[in-house]
Coordinates of C-alpha atoms and ligand atoms in Angstrom, one line a residue:
M1 CA 53.4 -121.1 -147.8
R2 CA 54.3 -124.1 -145.6
T3 CA 55.4 -123.1 -142.1
S4 CA 57.9 -125.6 -142.1
K5 CA 59.4 -123.9 -145.2
F6 CA 59.3 -120.3 -143.7
F7 CA 60.2 -118.3 -140.9
I8 CA 58.1 -117.4 -137.5
S9 CA 59.8 -116.2 -134.5
T10 CA 57.2 -115.3 -132.1
L11 CA 58.0 -113.8 -128.4
R12 CA 56.1 -115.0 -125.3
E13 CA 56.6 -111.5 -123.8
A14 CA 57.3 -108.2 -125.4
P15 CA 60.5 -106.4 -124.5
S16 CA 59.9 -103.9 -121.5
D17 CA 60.8 -101.0 -123.5
A18 CA 58.0 -101.4 -126.0
E19 CA 55.6 -98.5 -124.7
I20 CA 52.7 -99.0 -127.1
V21 CA 50.7 -101.9 -127.8
S22 CA 51.5 -101.9 -131.7
H23 CA 55.2 -101.8 -131.1
K24 CA 54.9 -104.6 -128.3
L25 CA 52.8 -107.0 -130.8
M26 CA 55.1 -106.2 -133.7
L27 CA 57.7 -107.6 -131.4
R28 CA 56.1 -110.4 -129.7
S29 CA 54.6 -111.4 -133.5
G30 CA 58.2 -111.4 -135.1
L31 CA 57.2 -108.9 -137.5
I32 CA 60.5 -106.7 -137.0
K33 CA 63.6 -107.1 -135.0
R34 CA 65.3 -104.2 -133.6
L35 CA 68.9 -104.1 -134.7
A36 CA 69.6 -100.2 -132.9
G37 CA 67.7 -97.3 -131.8
G38 CA 64.9 -96.9 -134.6
I39 CA 66.2 -99.3 -136.7
Y40 CA 64.9 -102.5 -137.6
T41 CA 65.1 -105.7 -139.7
W42 CA 61.7 -106.4 -141.3
M43 CA 61.3 -110.1 -140.9
P44 CA 59.4 -112.6 -143.3
V45 CA 56.3 -112.3 -141.8
G46 CA 56.7 -108.4 -141.4
L47 CA 57.9 -107.8 -144.8
R48 CA 54.8 -109.7 -146.3
V49 CA 52.6 -107.1 -144.7
L50 CA 55.3 -104.1 -145.7
R51 CA 54.7 -105.5 -149.5
K52 CA 51.1 -105.7 -149.5
I53 CA 50.8 -102.0 -148.5
E54 CA 53.3 -101.0 -151.1
S55 CA 51.4 -103.1 -153.7
I56 CA 48.3 -101.3 -153.0
I57 CA 50.0 -97.8 -152.9
R58 CA 51.7 -98.4 -156.3
Q59 CA 48.6 -99.5 -158.0
E60 CA 47.0 -96.5 -157.0
M61 CA 49.9 -94.3 -157.9
D62 CA 50.1 -95.6 -161.2
L63 CA 46.5 -95.5 -161.6
A64 CA 46.7 -91.8 -160.9
G65 CA 49.2 -91.1 -163.7
A66 CA 52.4 -91.0 -161.3
I67 CA 55.5 -92.7 -162.8
E68 CA 57.8 -94.9 -160.4
L69 CA 61.6 -94.6 -160.3
S70 CA 64.1 -94.9 -157.6
M71 CA 66.5 -92.2 -156.5
P72 CA 69.9 -93.0 -154.7
A73 CA 69.8 -93.1 -150.8
V74 CA 73.2 -91.4 -150.6
Q75 CA 73.2 -87.7 -151.8
P76 CA 75.9 -85.1 -152.3
A77 CA 76.1 -82.3 -150.2
E78 CA 76.4 -79.9 -153.1
L79 CA 72.7 -80.4 -153.7
W80 CA 71.7 -79.6 -150.1
Q81 CA 73.9 -76.3 -150.3
E82 CA 72.0 -75.3 -153.2
S83 CA 68.8 -75.5 -151.7
G84 CA 70.0 -74.1 -148.4
R85 CA 69.0 -77.2 -146.4
W86 CA 72.3 -78.3 -145.6
E87 CA 72.4 -75.4 -142.9
K88 CA 68.5 -75.7 -142.4
Y89 CA 67.9 -79.2 -141.9
G90 CA 69.8 -79.4 -138.6
P91 CA 71.0 -82.7 -137.0
E92 CA 68.1 -84.9 -138.2
L93 CA 70.1 -85.0 -141.4
L94 CA 72.9 -87.8 -141.3
R95 CA 75.8 -86.5 -143.0
L96 CA 78.7 -88.4 -143.9
K97 CA 82.1 -88.1 -145.9
D98 CA 83.2 -90.4 -148.6
R99 CA 86.9 -91.7 -148.8
H100 CA 88.4 -88.3 -150.5
Q101 CA 86.4 -86.4 -147.5
R102 CA 83.7 -85.3 -149.7
D103 CA 80.4 -84.6 -148.0
F104 CA 77.5 -86.5 -148.5
V105 CA 73.8 -87.1 -146.9
I106 CA 71.8 -90.0 -146.4
G107 CA 68.4 -88.9 -147.8
P108 CA 65.6 -88.0 -145.4
T109 CA 63.7 -86.8 -148.3
H110 CA 64.0 -86.3 -152.0
E111 CA 63.2 -82.8 -153.3
E112 CA 66.7 -82.1 -154.0
V113 CA 67.4 -85.2 -156.3
I114 CA 64.1 -85.0 -158.0
T115 CA 64.3 -81.4 -158.8
D116 CA 68.2 -81.9 -160.0
V117 CA 66.7 -85.0 -162.5
V118 CA 64.0 -82.8 -163.7
R119 CA 66.1 -79.8 -164.1
K120 CA 68.0 -81.8 -166.5
E121 CA 65.4 -83.7 -168.4
V122 CA 62.7 -81.2 -169.1
K123 CA 63.6 -78.0 -170.7
S124 CA 59.7 -77.3 -172.1
Y125 CA 56.0 -76.7 -171.2
R126 CA 55.3 -79.4 -173.7
Q127 CA 57.0 -82.1 -171.4
L128 CA 54.8 -81.0 -168.3
P129 CA 53.2 -82.0 -165.9
L130 CA 55.4 -84.8 -164.5
H131 CA 54.7 -86.7 -161.5
F132 CA 57.6 -88.8 -160.5
Y133 CA 57.4 -91.3 -157.1
Q134 CA 59.4 -94.1 -155.4
V135 CA 59.0 -96.2 -152.3
Q136 CA 62.2 -95.9 -150.8
M137 CA 64.3 -95.8 -147.4
K138 CA 64.6 -93.0 -145.9
F139 CA 67.0 -92.0 -142.8
R140 CA 66.3 -89.3 -140.5
D141 CA 68.4 -89.2 -137.2
E142 CA 65.0 -88.5 -135.3
I143 CA 65.8 -86.9 -131.7
R144 CA 63.4 -89.4 -130.0
P145 CA 62.6 -92.6 -132.0
R146 CA 60.0 -94.6 -130.6
F147 CA 57.1 -96.5 -130.6
G148 CA 59.0 -98.7 -133.0
V149 CA 58.6 -98.4 -136.6
M150 CA 56.0 -95.4 -135.8
R151 CA 58.8 -93.0 -135.6
G152 CA 61.8 -95.2 -136.7
R153 CA 65.2 -93.5 -137.8
E154 CA 65.3 -95.7 -141.1
F155 CA 62.0 -95.8 -142.5
L156 CA 60.2 -96.7 -145.9
M157 CA 58.3 -93.7 -147.4
K158 CA 56.5 -93.6 -150.8
D159 CA 57.3 -90.2 -151.6
G160 CA 56.2 -88.4 -155.1
Y161 CA 57.1 -85.1 -156.5
S162 CA 54.8 -83.1 -159.5
F163 CA 55.9 -80.9 -161.7
H164 CA 53.9 -78.1 -163.4
A165 CA 53.7 -75.2 -165.8
S166 CA 51.0 -73.4 -163.7
F167 CA 49.8 -73.2 -160.4
E168 CA 46.3 -74.4 -161.4
D169 CA 48.0 -77.6 -162.9
L170 CA 49.5 -78.0 -159.4
Q171 CA 45.9 -77.7 -158.0
R172 CA 44.7 -80.1 -160.5
E173 CA 47.1 -82.8 -159.3
Y174 CA 46.9 -81.9 -155.6
R175 CA 43.0 -82.9 -155.8
N176 CA 43.9 -85.9 -157.6
M177 CA 46.2 -87.0 -154.6
F178 CA 44.0 -85.9 -152.3
E179 CA 41.5 -88.4 -154.0
T180 CA 44.3 -91.2 -154.8
Y181 CA 45.2 -90.9 -150.9
T182 CA 41.6 -91.3 -149.9
R183 CA 41.6 -94.5 -152.1
I184 CA 44.5 -96.0 -150.5
F185 CA 43.9 -95.3 -147.0
T186 CA 40.0 -97.0 -147.6
R187 CA 41.6 -100.0 -149.4
L188 CA 44.2 -100.8 -146.6
G189 CA 41.1 -101.0 -144.6
L190 CA 41.8 -98.0 -142.0
K191 CA 39.8 -95.5 -140.2
F192 CA 41.5 -92.2 -141.1
R193 CA 40.9 -88.6 -141.5
A194 CA 42.1 -85.9 -143.8
V195 CA 43.0 -82.7 -141.9
T196 CA 44.1 -79.5 -143.0
A197 CA 44.6 -75.7 -141.7
D198 CA 41.5 -74.3 -143.2
T199 CA 38.0 -75.0 -143.8
G200 CA 38.6 -78.0 -145.3
S201 CA 38.4 -77.0 -149.0
I202 CA 41.3 -78.8 -150.9
G203 CA 44.1 -76.3 -152.1
G204 CA 43.1 -73.7 -149.5
T205 CA 46.4 -74.0 -147.5
G206 CA 48.0 -76.2 -149.7
S207 CA 48.8 -79.2 -147.3
H208 CA 46.8 -82.0 -146.0
E209 CA 47.6 -84.4 -143.4
F210 CA 46.1 -88.0 -143.6
H211 CA 45.6 -89.3 -139.9
V212 CA 45.0 -93.0 -139.1
L213 CA 42.4 -92.6 -135.8
A214 CA 44.1 -94.1 -132.6
D215 CA 44.3 -92.7 -129.0
S216 CA 47.9 -93.4 -128.8
G217 CA 48.6 -91.1 -132.0
E218 CA 51.0 -88.3 -131.5
D219 CA 48.9 -85.8 -133.1
A220 CA 45.6 -83.9 -131.7
L221 CA 43.0 -83.5 -134.2
A222 CA 40.0 -81.4 -134.3
Y223 CA 36.9 -81.8 -136.1
C224 CA 33.4 -80.9 -136.6
P225 CA 31.0 -83.8 -136.6
D226 CA 28.6 -81.6 -138.7
S227 CA 30.8 -80.6 -141.3
D228 CA 33.8 -81.6 -143.2
Y229 CA 36.2 -79.4 -141.0
A230 CA 39.3 -81.4 -139.7
A231 CA 42.7 -80.0 -138.9
N232 CA 45.8 -80.7 -136.9
V233 CA 45.1 -78.7 -133.3
E234 CA 48.5 -77.3 -134.0
L235 CA 46.8 -75.1 -136.5
A236 CA 43.1 -75.3 -136.1
E237 CA 41.6 -71.9 -135.6
A238 CA 40.3 -70.7 -132.1
I239 CA 37.6 -68.2 -133.4
A240 CA 37.1 -65.1 -131.2
P241 CA 34.2 -65.4 -128.5
S242 CA 31.1 -63.8 -130.2
E243 CA 30.1 -61.7 -127.4
P244 CA 31.9 -58.4 -126.5
R245 CA 33.6 -57.3 -123.5
S246 CA 31.4 -56.3 -120.7
S247 CA 31.8 -53.5 -118.8
A248 CA 33.9 -53.5 -115.5
S249 CA 31.6 -54.0 -112.4
Q250 CA 34.5 -54.5 -110.0
T251 CA 37.3 -52.4 -108.7
M252 CA 40.9 -54.1 -108.5
K253 CA 42.0 -55.2 -105.6
K254 CA 45.0 -57.3 -104.4
I255 CA 44.4 -60.6 -102.8
S256 CA 46.8 -63.1 -100.8
T257 CA 47.4 -66.1 -102.4
P258 CA 50.5 -67.8 -100.8
G259 CA 51.7 -70.7 -102.4
K260 CA 48.9 -70.9 -105.1
T261 CA 50.9 -70.6 -108.6
R262 CA 48.8 -72.2 -110.7
C263 CA 45.3 -71.0 -112.2
E264 CA 43.3 -74.1 -110.5
D265 CA 44.7 -73.8 -107.3
V266 CA 43.9 -69.9 -107.3
A267 CA 40.4 -70.1 -108.8
A268 CA 40.0 -73.0 -105.9
L269 CA 41.4 -70.8 -103.0
L270 CA 39.0 -67.9 -104.7
S271 CA 35.9 -70.2 -105.3
I272 CA 35.9 -68.6 -108.8
P273 CA 35.7 -70.6 -112.1
V274 CA 39.3 -70.9 -113.8
I275 CA 37.7 -69.2 -117.0
S276 CA 37.7 -65.8 -114.9
M277 CA 41.6 -66.2 -114.5
V278 CA 44.3 -65.0 -116.8
K279 CA 47.5 -66.7 -116.9
A280 CA 50.7 -64.9 -118.3
I281 CA 53.4 -66.7 -120.1
A282 CA 57.1 -64.9 -120.0
I283 CA 58.6 -65.5 -123.2
M284 CA 62.0 -64.2 -124.9
C285 CA 61.0 -63.6 -128.7
Q286 CA 62.9 -61.8 -131.7
P287 CA 60.8 -59.6 -133.5
P288 CA 62.0 -59.4 -137.3
D289 CA 63.1 -55.7 -136.9
A290 CA 64.8 -56.1 -133.3
D291 CA 68.6 -56.5 -132.7
S292 CA 68.5 -58.7 -129.7
A293 CA 65.8 -61.0 -128.2
Q294 CA 63.0 -59.1 -126.1
F295 CA 61.1 -60.1 -123.2
A296 CA 57.1 -60.4 -123.7
L297 CA 54.1 -61.9 -121.9
L298 CA 51.5 -63.8 -123.7
L299 CA 48.1 -64.1 -122.1
L300 CA 45.7 -67.0 -122.1
R301 CA 42.4 -67.4 -120.5
G302 CA 42.9 -69.8 -117.2
D303 CA 41.9 -72.9 -118.7
H304 CA 43.3 -72.6 -122.2
D305 CA 46.9 -73.8 -123.4
L306 CA 49.2 -72.2 -125.5
N307 CA 49.8 -72.8 -129.0
E308 CA 53.3 -72.6 -129.8
V309 CA 52.9 -72.9 -133.7
K310 CA 50.4 -69.9 -134.1
T311 CA 52.4 -68.3 -131.5
Q312 CA 55.7 -68.0 -133.2
K313 CA 53.6 -66.9 -136.2
I314 CA 52.4 -63.8 -134.4
V315 CA 55.6 -63.1 -132.4
G316 CA 58.4 -64.6 -134.7
E317 CA 60.7 -67.1 -133.2
F318 CA 60.7 -67.4 -129.3
R319 CA 61.5 -69.2 -126.4
F320 CA 60.2 -69.6 -122.7
A321 CA 61.9 -67.0 -120.4
R322 CA 64.0 -68.7 -117.9
D323 CA 63.4 -67.8 -114.2
D324 CA 66.2 -64.9 -113.7
E325 CA 65.0 -63.3 -117.0
I326 CA 61.5 -63.2 -115.5
V327 CA 62.8 -61.9 -112.1
E328 CA 64.8 -59.5 -113.6
A329 CA 62.0 -58.2 -116.3
L330 CA 59.4 -58.3 -113.5
G331 CA 60.9 -58.4 -110.2
C332 CA 58.6 -61.3 -109.2
K333 CA 59.2 -65.0 -109.3
P334 CA 57.2 -66.9 -111.8
G335 CA 53.6 -68.1 -110.4
Y336 CA 52.6 -64.7 -109.7
I337 CA 53.2 -62.9 -112.9
G338 CA 50.6 -60.7 -114.8
P339 CA 50.1 -58.0 -117.0
V340 CA 49.3 -54.9 -114.7
G341 CA 51.9 -52.3 -114.1
I342 CA 54.6 -53.2 -116.7
E343 CA 53.8 -50.6 -119.2
S344 CA 57.3 -51.2 -121.4
I345 CA 56.7 -54.8 -121.7
P346 CA 54.9 -55.9 -124.8
V347 CA 51.8 -58.1 -124.1
F348 CA 50.0 -60.2 -126.6
A349 CA 46.6 -61.3 -125.6
D350 CA 44.7 -64.4 -126.8
R351 CA 41.4 -63.5 -128.5
S352 CA 39.4 -65.1 -125.5
V353 CA 41.4 -62.7 -122.9
A354 CA 40.5 -59.7 -124.7
T355 CA 36.9 -59.7 -124.1
M356 CA 37.4 -60.5 -120.4
S357 CA 36.4 -58.0 -117.9
D358 CA 36.9 -58.4 -114.0
F359 CA 39.4 -60.9 -114.3
V360 CA 42.3 -62.2 -111.7
C361 CA 45.6 -62.4 -112.7
G362 CA 49.2 -62.5 -111.0
A363 CA 49.8 -59.2 -109.2
N364 CA 54.0 -59.4 -110.1
E365 CA 54.4 -60.0 -106.2
E366 CA 55.2 -63.3 -104.6
G367 CA 52.0 -64.6 -103.1
F368 CA 49.8 -62.4 -104.7
H369 CA 47.0 -62.0 -107.3
L370 CA 44.9 -59.1 -108.5
G371 CA 41.0 -59.3 -108.8
G372 CA 38.6 -57.2 -110.8
V373 CA 41.3 -56.6 -113.2
N374 CA 40.0 -54.5 -116.3
F375 CA 41.8 -53.6 -119.6
G376 CA 41.5 -49.8 -120.4
R377 CA 41.1 -49.0 -116.8
D378 CA 44.0 -51.0 -114.9
L379 CA 46.0 -51.7 -117.6
P380 CA 46.7 -50.6 -121.3
E381 CA 44.7 -52.7 -124.0
P382 CA 47.3 -55.6 -125.4
L383 CA 49.7 -54.8 -127.7
A384 CA 47.9 -57.3 -130.2
V385 CA 45.3 -59.7 -129.9
A386 CA 45.6 -62.7 -131.8
D387 CA 44.9 -66.4 -131.9
L388 CA 47.6 -67.9 -129.6
R389 CA 45.8 -71.1 -128.0
N390 CA 44.8 -74.8 -128.9
V391 CA 41.1 -75.2 -129.4
V392 CA 39.2 -77.2 -126.9
A393 CA 36.2 -79.5 -127.4
G394 CA 33.1 -77.3 -127.5
D395 CA 34.7 -74.6 -129.3
T396 CA 33.0 -73.2 -132.4
S397 CA 34.0 -74.9 -135.4
P398 CA 36.0 -72.2 -137.6
D399 CA 33.5 -72.9 -140.4
G400 CA 30.6 -71.8 -138.3
K401 CA 28.8 -75.6 -138.9
G402 CA 28.9 -76.7 -135.0
K403 CA 31.1 -77.4 -132.1
L404 CA 34.8 -79.0 -132.3
E405 CA 35.5 -82.3 -131.2
L406 CA 39.0 -83.7 -130.5
C407 CA 40.3 -86.9 -131.2
R408 CA 44.2 -88.5 -131.8
G409 CA 45.9 -89.3 -135.0
I410 CA 48.8 -90.7 -136.1
E411 CA 49.9 -89.2 -139.5
V412 CA 50.6 -91.3 -142.0
G413 CA 50.2 -89.3 -145.4
H414 CA 51.2 -85.6 -146.1
I415 CA 50.4 -84.0 -149.4
F416 CA 52.1 -80.1 -149.9
Q417 CA 51.9 -77.7 -152.6
L418 CA 55.6 -76.7 -152.5
R419 CA 54.8 -74.0 -155.2
T420 CA 58.3 -72.8 -156.8
K421 CA 60.4 -73.0 -153.5
Y422 CA 62.5 -75.5 -154.7
A423 CA 62.5 -74.8 -158.0
E424 CA 64.0 -71.4 -157.6
A425 CA 66.8 -72.5 -155.6
L426 CA 67.7 -75.4 -157.9
K427 CA 67.1 -73.4 -161.1
C428 CA 64.3 -75.9 -162.4
V429 CA 63.1 -73.9 -165.1
F430 CA 61.1 -74.4 -168.6
L431 CA 60.3 -72.6 -171.6
D432 CA 56.5 -71.7 -171.7
E433 CA 54.5 -71.3 -174.9
S434 CA 55.7 -67.8 -175.4
G435 CA 59.3 -68.8 -175.0
Q436 CA 59.6 -67.5 -171.6
S437 CA 61.8 -69.2 -168.9
Q438 CA 59.7 -69.8 -165.7
A439 CA 60.2 -71.9 -162.5
M440 CA 58.1 -75.1 -162.2
E441 CA 55.5 -75.1 -160.0
M442 CA 55.7 -78.2 -157.4
G443 CA 54.0 -80.5 -155.2
C444 CA 55.1 -83.2 -153.0
Y445 CA 53.3 -86.3 -151.5
G446 CA 54.5 -88.7 -148.9
I447 CA 53.2 -92.0 -147.2
G448 CA 54.7 -93.4 -144.4
V449 CA 54.7 -97.0 -145.4
T450 CA 56.4 -98.6 -142.6
R451 CA 54.5 -96.3 -140.1
I452 CA 51.2 -97.7 -141.5
V453 CA 52.0 -101.1 -140.2
G454 CA 52.1 -99.9 -136.8
A455 CA 48.9 -97.6 -137.1
A456 CA 47.0 -100.6 -138.4
I457 CA 48.1 -102.6 -135.6
E458 CA 47.2 -99.7 -132.8
Q459 CA 43.3 -99.8 -134.5
N460 CA 43.3 -103.6 -135.2
H461 CA 44.3 -105.9 -132.5
D462 CA 42.6 -107.7 -129.2
D463 CA 44.2 -109.5 -126.1
R464 CA 45.1 -112.3 -128.3
G465 CA 47.1 -110.0 -131.0
I466 CA 46.6 -108.4 -134.1
H467 CA 43.8 -108.6 -136.4
F468 CA 45.2 -107.1 -139.3
P469 CA 42.6 -105.6 -142.0
P470 CA 42.2 -108.6 -144.9
A471 CA 44.0 -106.5 -147.4
I472 CA 47.2 -106.4 -145.8
A473 CA 47.6 -109.2 -143.6
P474 CA 50.9 -111.6 -144.0
F475 CA 48.4 -114.1 -145.4
E476 CA 44.6 -114.0 -146.0
V477 CA 44.2 -117.6 -144.5
C478 CA 45.8 -120.1 -142.6
I479 CA 45.2 -123.8 -142.2
V480 CA 45.7 -125.4 -139.2
P481 CA 45.7 -129.4 -139.1
M482 CA 44.8 -131.0 -135.8
G483 CA 47.9 -133.3 -135.9
Y484 CA 49.6 -133.1 -139.3
A485 CA 52.4 -135.4 -138.6
K486 CA 50.0 -138.1 -136.8
S487 CA 46.6 -138.3 -138.8
Q488 CA 47.3 -139.6 -142.4
S489 CA 43.6 -138.5 -143.2
V490 CA 44.3 -134.9 -141.7
K491 CA 47.3 -134.6 -143.6
L492 CA 45.9 -135.4 -146.9
A493 CA 42.8 -133.3 -146.6
A494 CA 44.9 -130.4 -145.4
D495 CA 47.3 -130.9 -148.4
E496 CA 44.6 -130.8 -150.7
L497 CA 42.9 -128.0 -149.2
Y498 CA 46.1 -126.0 -149.0
I499 CA 46.9 -127.1 -153.0
S500 CA 43.4 -126.2 -153.8
L501 CA 43.3 -122.5 -152.3
K502 CA 46.8 -121.6 -153.8
A503 CA 45.6 -122.9 -157.5
A504 CA 42.8 -120.5 -156.5
G505 CA 45.0 -117.7 -156.1
V506 CA 44.3 -117.4 -152.1
D507 CA 47.2 -116.4 -149.9
V508 CA 47.3 -119.2 -147.8
L509 CA 49.7 -120.4 -145.1
L510 CA 49.5 -124.1 -143.9
D511 CA 50.8 -124.6 -140.6
D512 CA 52.2 -128.0 -140.6
R513 CA 54.7 -127.9 -137.9
N514 CA 54.2 -130.6 -135.3
E515 CA 53.3 -128.5 -132.5
R516 CA 50.1 -128.8 -130.4
P517 CA 47.3 -127.4 -131.9
G518 CA 46.9 -125.0 -129.0
V519 CA 50.1 -123.5 -129.9
L520 CA 49.5 -123.0 -133.4
F521 CA 46.2 -121.6 -133.0
A522 CA 47.9 -118.8 -130.5
E523 CA 50.6 -118.4 -133.1
M524 CA 48.2 -117.6 -136.2
E525 CA 46.3 -115.3 -133.8
L526 CA 49.1 -113.3 -132.5
I527 CA 50.3 -112.8 -136.1
G528 CA 46.7 -111.6 -137.3
I529 CA 45.8 -113.8 -140.1
P530 CA 41.9 -112.9 -140.6
H531 CA 40.8 -116.4 -141.8
R532 CA 41.5 -119.6 -140.3
I533 CA 40.5 -123.4 -141.4
V534 CA 41.2 -126.0 -138.7
V535 CA 41.0 -129.8 -140.4
G536 CA 40.5 -132.4 -137.8
D537 CA 39.6 -136.4 -137.8
R538 CA 36.5 -135.6 -135.8
G539 CA 35.0 -133.0 -138.8
L540 CA 36.3 -135.1 -141.4
V541 CA 34.2 -137.9 -140.3
E542 CA 31.2 -135.7 -141.1
G543 CA 33.0 -134.2 -144.3
K544 CA 33.4 -130.8 -142.5
L545 CA 36.1 -128.3 -141.6
E546 CA 35.9 -125.8 -139.2
Y547 CA 36.2 -122.0 -140.1
K548 CA 36.6 -119.3 -137.7
G549 CA 37.3 -115.4 -138.9
R550 CA 39.9 -113.6 -136.6
T551 CA 37.3 -111.7 -135.0
D552 CA 34.5 -114.3 -134.8
T553 CA 33.1 -115.6 -131.4
E554 CA 32.2 -118.7 -132.8
P555 CA 33.3 -121.5 -135.6
T556 CA 31.4 -122.4 -138.3
M557 CA 31.4 -125.8 -139.6
V558 CA 31.5 -126.0 -143.6
P559 CA 31.2 -129.1 -145.9
I560 CA 34.4 -129.6 -147.4
A561 CA 32.8 -129.5 -150.9
E562 CA 31.6 -126.0 -150.1
I563 CA 34.8 -124.6 -148.2
G564 CA 36.4 -122.8 -151.3
A565 CA 33.0 -121.1 -152.2
Y566 CA 32.4 -120.2 -148.2
L567 CA 35.9 -118.7 -148.1
K568 CA 35.7 -116.8 -151.2
A569 CA 32.6 -115.0 -149.9
R570 CA 34.2 -114.5 -146.4
L571 CA 37.0 -113.0 -148.6
C572 CA 34.9 -110.7 -151.1
E573 CA 32.8 -109.3 -147.8
E574 CA 35.9 -107.7 -146.5
S575 CA 37.6 -106.2 -149.6
P576 CA 36.6 -102.7 -149.4
Ligands
ATP1 P1 56.6 -86.3 -138.5 O1 55.3 -84.9 -137.9 O2 55.6 -87.4 -137.9 O3 57.6 -86.2 -137.8 P2 56.7 -85.3 -141.1 O4 56.4 -84.0 -141.4 O5 58.6 -85.1 -140.8 O6 56.2 -86.1 -140.2 P3 56.9 -85.9 -143.6 O7 58.1 -85.2 -144.1 O8 55.7 -85.2 -144.5 O9 56.8 -86.4 -142.2 O10 56.9 -87.7 -144.3 C1 56.1 -88.0 -145.2 C2 55.7 -89.3 -144.3 O11 56.5 -90.2 -143.7 C3 54.5 -88.6 -142.9 O12 53.6 -88.4 -143.0 C4 55.0 -89.9 -142.1 O13 53.6 -91.0 -142.5 C5 56.2 -90.6 -142.5 N1 57.1 -90.4 -141.3 C6 58.1 -89.1 -141.0 N2 59.0 -89.3 -140.1 C7 59.0 -90.7 -139.7 C8 59.6 -91.6 -139.1 N3 60.5 -91.1 -138.3 N4 59.1 -93.0 -139.0 C9 58.4 -93.4 -139.7 N5 57.3 -92.6 -140.7 C10 57.7 -91.6 -140.5
MG2 MG1 59.3 -85.2 -138.6

């Protein structure tokens, strides 16, 4: 490609609403242009990156035995009513009506459609297993579209769905996809980690997320450097302390703590470590057998944070209690609430709290806390003891093989064992070997293709711009002539090099614009082309060209006759 026949449209400054570096750089380098919140045009340079990612995904999915098809974006509401998601999906689902007032949705995902295809096409176990995939635009009306393409409303996804005659066969395909995703993200040149909710064995929980590691990631991940344990903090188990509760050594006493509502402040006032504090969180929960919402207290150690996902599994759907509900239940303002003297209120304690003795907690009286508090003496044992908190760095890994560390990640892929959820709802059945009708076992496998571009940039940038992993760069090599319009010998040498590299199958961009070399250098670096060759009169006199890798500190002079071989070696070096 010649720049003069292409379209590059960079910006000197990123728009001020871009918060994270990848969003800024994608706008500055003109990979994308914003049309509306979370909706972007992929400009020619950006589209090349996207297509390269897609191509690697397609190659690996095809190799893994999946079959590509393409499903419609617009889907009839009836299918969503059949699966029950018309009601459940909520406002993220974009609904619309056609001219006959019939309801449709713009697909946020395609379980319903693919299950409809398969239930109509597949009747016998002999036709199974099947794995269909597509690379297709999704629409989700995200409550907070942000970070550019990272959390867009319209975004490109690779979504695959597999159908099986048995759970064992689903597990086989799940492992196949785990390995396929590992190959895909390795080939894309990304630093990533697969995370799960259990001890890292595939198939345990039936779900793995693949995360690109980056400080700006929305997800907190816990991993054990001494084993393969890795899990989203939402799910990572905080195991119970190994030491039993020590016996009480203090008597309970009321302590004046005016104006101190946070554990850290109370601990500082009393000169005690915050780990000897217990904090109470008031919630309204809906136990499955209760008619109305119930007030309850959750107890956490002073330095720990509540994990809402785990808590919901224990107490059911819940929300934080309002101040007026707290005052009504406990007769006290938030900030001083605690578990003593409230026998009629259910109390759920985190595992770390259950082993504490002589602790400090709110006194249910404004301006006061209680010290020397002990379960079984000053208050009853909690109604339930459970894992309610987020793990923290230094916690014992759930597999017992070391201590946990924390990092942040961007979820770029998700594999999931759906089992028979959709097959049962949509009556997607087959006849087994004995002629019995059975619901199919299903798996689903997603990759956020557009999100990968943002994630790759989060991992690969510097103050001059993007340095794309070579496998997904918009071009592999750029040729920058110093004076293409002015020097006949530069023009000739640049054209010749361009033609020979193209003939050798190199994805090369010749920057033949009549601009100052500084401008061309800056732009090629901004859009992240990994290899650059400068053609200048001075080098040509010596029969040399100047090569520079995007992250090299110094250029290298290479004899013209050797440039092809030199480049080839550099390109091979980098392909994983
Ligand atoms: P998230 O927790 O980030 O909302 P999700 O659980 O909704 O993700 P899936 O339904 O599993 O995501 O979708 C598969 C993949 O699609 C995700 O792993 C992610 O990479 C990508 N994806 C999901 N939502 C978006 C979005 N709004 N913008 C860009 N990519 C997305
Ligand atoms: Mg989502």
